[in-house]
């Protein structure tokens, strides 16, 4: 049985889709079977970031409505054998995303894949709550900036109350992925400190992704950043985050800092 | 037009709870009213001057039927102050307001002689001395933005932080073993001796017994410190805890 | 990151522009009644008229380009279905 991860944030534009693609590819690069699922019905973008926008025939809504089989809607990545995309519908109404349909699709995907990564739409409406509903763990994507931190806090509250795991009285595993981290601004003191964000949100950190041209370039050419340039700083950070998702324990690398200084945050995380 | 504020006194906003008699009619209403009349004949004036709440949960009635029932009751000097369990479609203009969140109480608290069948009316061994029991709850997780903890019964203790955009409302005191970034309202049902304690004060709003203090009104020296707050007269006092 | 990195790799913005142009041209022209999806459904319906096809054995692929769209329908037709139809 595969693991279901929701990539969520509350706020838009913080890097959910980029992170879904990069984490999905990073896990697939470890030869694990991965599907990335776009839940943003009406505003799909995961296909673009994955570079599969010209190959979309059927989508999640077609599968939910019984107009296509799951196997027909899945798009295999051209670069990685074990990476698949289930696109969202661009034209259909998001009311077609029914709880029963989502449950059926996720159950089926969980049987076939090692990782099912759900890219949540922004906001706290039904699309976002359906994307998180069946998750085993959550990746909360946050920018070191006040409104993003507050929205993430709100989403964490929903993860602890509106998911199947929460309703069963179990604990949802939540991980913080700090994105668009600017080492220069951090040094000048113009950005929330990593420690501050961690203290406010009090969930464990799985990675800090630096603000980088490489991320923009990767989405321009339609490739997850871990595939576009595996040696780049953001790609390395995503690889590390993927390893932590898979259960490895590694010290966190802070962009622009030498390793070691971060013993402090690592210790806090383990506490 | 902006009016000049010359009076520095703040406006007190308080929550208060009252005991109300809850009438839960059943269908058909005609039969039920006959039984009510019989009851009223045996204890005259029971409803006089009492707040009465009408519980219509699960009753398949429409707006006209509800209106007629309220008129019938008014004719018997039973004035309805609120309706519990009514679908929004049957409520509205000209109707008593909807009430929710009611909690059942024991018979003796409402009626001196137990003549009306109230819900939760299992025979209770009457204690020799009716002393209100102090209650408190402990929350072991951080309170997230958008969440509220409402506990009018007594004290609230939070082991963790209260996020910006979250709120704690307690009938008694509030204890926060973490950072208070959201709102805390203690003594919400009218309790001037309630206090607020927090390990780190970054609050958006504080209130004790209806007296409010916004973030801008707080002494800047208190920010980021361990603080306790209490009420003296009409002003909120604060001091650092070591 | 230094300014030299900008020269290290090929510029990506032209690629982004070209991808968006192709995509938006298709999305604008389709307007809900996508010619490709109409073709797809009608072709499948014609096949289904003659042979019983297991819908699991149908693969539909598409590749859009600037000038052409390639619609690829891959239907596995079992032998006994052919003999029945003959």
PDB file of N, CA, C and O in Angstrom, chain B residues 17 19 47 59 63 71 80 83 93 111 147 159 166 181 216 219-220:
ATOM      1  N   UNK B  17     -25.144  34.070  30.818  1.00  0.00           N
ATOM      2  CA  UNK B  17     -26.032  32.949  30.523  1.00  0.00           C
ATOM      3  C   UNK B  17     -27.227  32.994  31.458  1.00  0.00           C
ATOM      4  O   UNK B  17     -27.120  33.398  32.605  1.00  0.00           O
ATOM      5  N   UNK B  19     -30.982  30.912  32.583  1.00  0.00           N
ATOM      6  CA  UNK B  19     -31.708  29.655  32.501  1.00  0.00           C
ATOM      7  C   UNK B  19     -33.033  29.903  31.817  1.00  0.00           C
ATOM      8  O   UNK B  19     -33.740  30.853  32.130  1.00  0.00           O
ATOM      9  N   UNK B  47     -45.513  29.977  33.460  1.00  0.00           N
ATOM     10  CA  UNK B  47     -44.720  30.564  32.386  1.00  0.00           C
ATOM     11  C   UNK B  47     -44.592  32.073  32.488  1.00  0.00           C
ATOM     12  O   UNK B  47     -43.831  32.689  31.758  1.00  0.00           O
ATOM     13  N   UNK B  59     -38.909  18.531  13.929  1.00  0.00           N
ATOM     14  CA  UNK B  59     -40.342  18.613  13.665  1.00  0.00           C
ATOM     15  C   UNK B  59     -40.561  18.990  12.192  1.00  0.00           C
ATOM     16  O   UNK B  59     -40.014  19.982  11.720  1.00  0.00           O
ATOM     17  N   UNK B  63     -43.150  27.195   7.996  1.00  0.00           N
ATOM     18  CA  UNK B  63     -43.101  28.489   8.643  1.00  0.00           C
ATOM     19  C   UNK B  63     -44.462  28.928   9.180  1.00  0.00           C
ATOM     20  O   UNK B  63     -44.575  29.440  10.288  1.00  0.00           O
ATOM     21  N   UNK B  71     -48.274  32.121  17.953  1.00  0.00           N
ATOM     22  CA  UNK B  71     -49.453  32.934  18.272  1.00  0.00           C
ATOM     23  C   UNK B  71     -50.312  32.261  19.341  1.00  0.00           C
ATOM     24  O   UNK B  71     -50.782  32.906  20.289  1.00  0.00           O
ATOM     25  N   UNK B  80     -42.211  33.475  23.614  1.00  0.00           N
ATOM     26  CA  UNK B  80     -41.031  32.735  23.147  1.00  0.00           C
ATOM     27  C   UNK B  80     -39.877  33.706  22.902  1.00  0.00           C
ATOM     28  O   UNK B  80     -39.987  34.642  22.122  1.00  0.00           O
ATOM     29  N   UNK B  83     -35.790  30.262  19.361  1.00  0.00           N
ATOM     30  CA  UNK B  83     -36.167  28.962  18.813  1.00  0.00           C
ATOM     31  C   UNK B  83     -34.915  28.127  18.627  1.00  0.00           C
ATOM     32  O   UNK B  83     -33.917  28.564  18.056  1.00  0.00           O
ATOM     33  N   UNK B  93     -37.662  36.882   9.510  1.00  0.00           N
ATOM     34  CA  UNK B  93     -38.264  38.125   9.944  1.00  0.00           C
ATOM     35  C   UNK B  93     -39.530  37.917  10.778  1.00  0.00           C
ATOM     36  O   UNK B  93     -40.389  37.107  10.435  1.00  0.00           O
ATOM     37  N   UNK B 111     -37.366  24.671  37.852  1.00  0.00           N
ATOM     38  CA  UNK B 111     -38.689  24.748  38.471  1.00  0.00           C
ATOM     39  C   UNK B 111     -38.594  24.373  39.943  1.00  0.00           C
ATOM     40  O   UNK B 111     -37.845  23.486  40.315  1.00  0.00           O
ATOM     41  N   UNK B 147      -9.034  28.733  14.611  1.00  0.00           N
ATOM     42  CA  UNK B 147      -9.688  27.875  15.598  1.00  0.00           C
ATOM     43  C   UNK B 147     -10.099  28.711  16.801  1.00  0.00           C
ATOM     44  O   UNK B 147      -9.443  29.688  17.128  1.00  0.00           O
ATOM     45  N   UNK B 159      -1.381  24.142  26.542  1.00  0.00           N
ATOM     46  CA  UNK B 159       0.041  23.799  26.559  1.00  0.00           C
ATOM     47  C   UNK B 159       0.494  23.920  25.111  1.00  0.00           C
ATOM     48  O   UNK B 159       0.312  23.018  24.310  1.00  0.00           O
ATOM     49  N   UNK B 166      -6.347  33.099  16.071  1.00  0.00           N
ATOM     50  CA  UNK B 166      -7.057  32.103  16.879  1.00  0.00           C
ATOM     51  C   UNK B 166      -7.633  32.815  18.099  1.00  0.00           C
ATOM     52  O   UNK B 166      -7.192  33.918  18.444  1.00  0.00           O
ATOM     53  N   UNK B 181      -0.476  34.811  20.510  1.00  0.00           N
ATOM     54  CA  UNK B 181      -0.460  35.740  19.373  1.00  0.00           C
ATOM     55  C   UNK B 181      -1.871  36.137  18.957  1.00  0.00           C
ATOM     56  O   UNK B 181      -2.063  37.112  18.265  1.00  0.00           O
ATOM     57  N   UNK B 216      -2.523  47.667  20.058  1.00  0.00           N
ATOM     58  CA  UNK B 216      -1.919  49.002  20.072  1.00  0.00           C
ATOM     59  C   UNK B 216      -1.964  49.675  21.444  1.00  0.00           C
ATOM     60  O   UNK B 216      -1.185  50.574  21.732  1.00  0.00           O
ATOM     61  N   UNK B 219       1.152  48.219  26.651  1.00  0.00           N
ATOM     62  CA  UNK B 219       2.466  48.820  26.889  1.00  0.00           C
ATOM     63  C   UNK B 219       3.513  48.043  26.103  1.00  0.00           C
ATOM     64  O   UNK B 219       3.567  46.816  26.196  1.00  0.00           O
ATOM     65  N   UNK B 220       4.312  48.754  25.287  1.00  0.00           N
ATOM     66  CA  UNK B 220       5.275  48.041  24.431  1.00  0.00           C
ATOM     67  C   UNK B 220       6.278  47.215  25.226  1.00  0.00           C
ATOM     68  O   UNK B 220       6.770  46.200  24.739  1.00  0.00           O
TER      69      UNK B 220
END
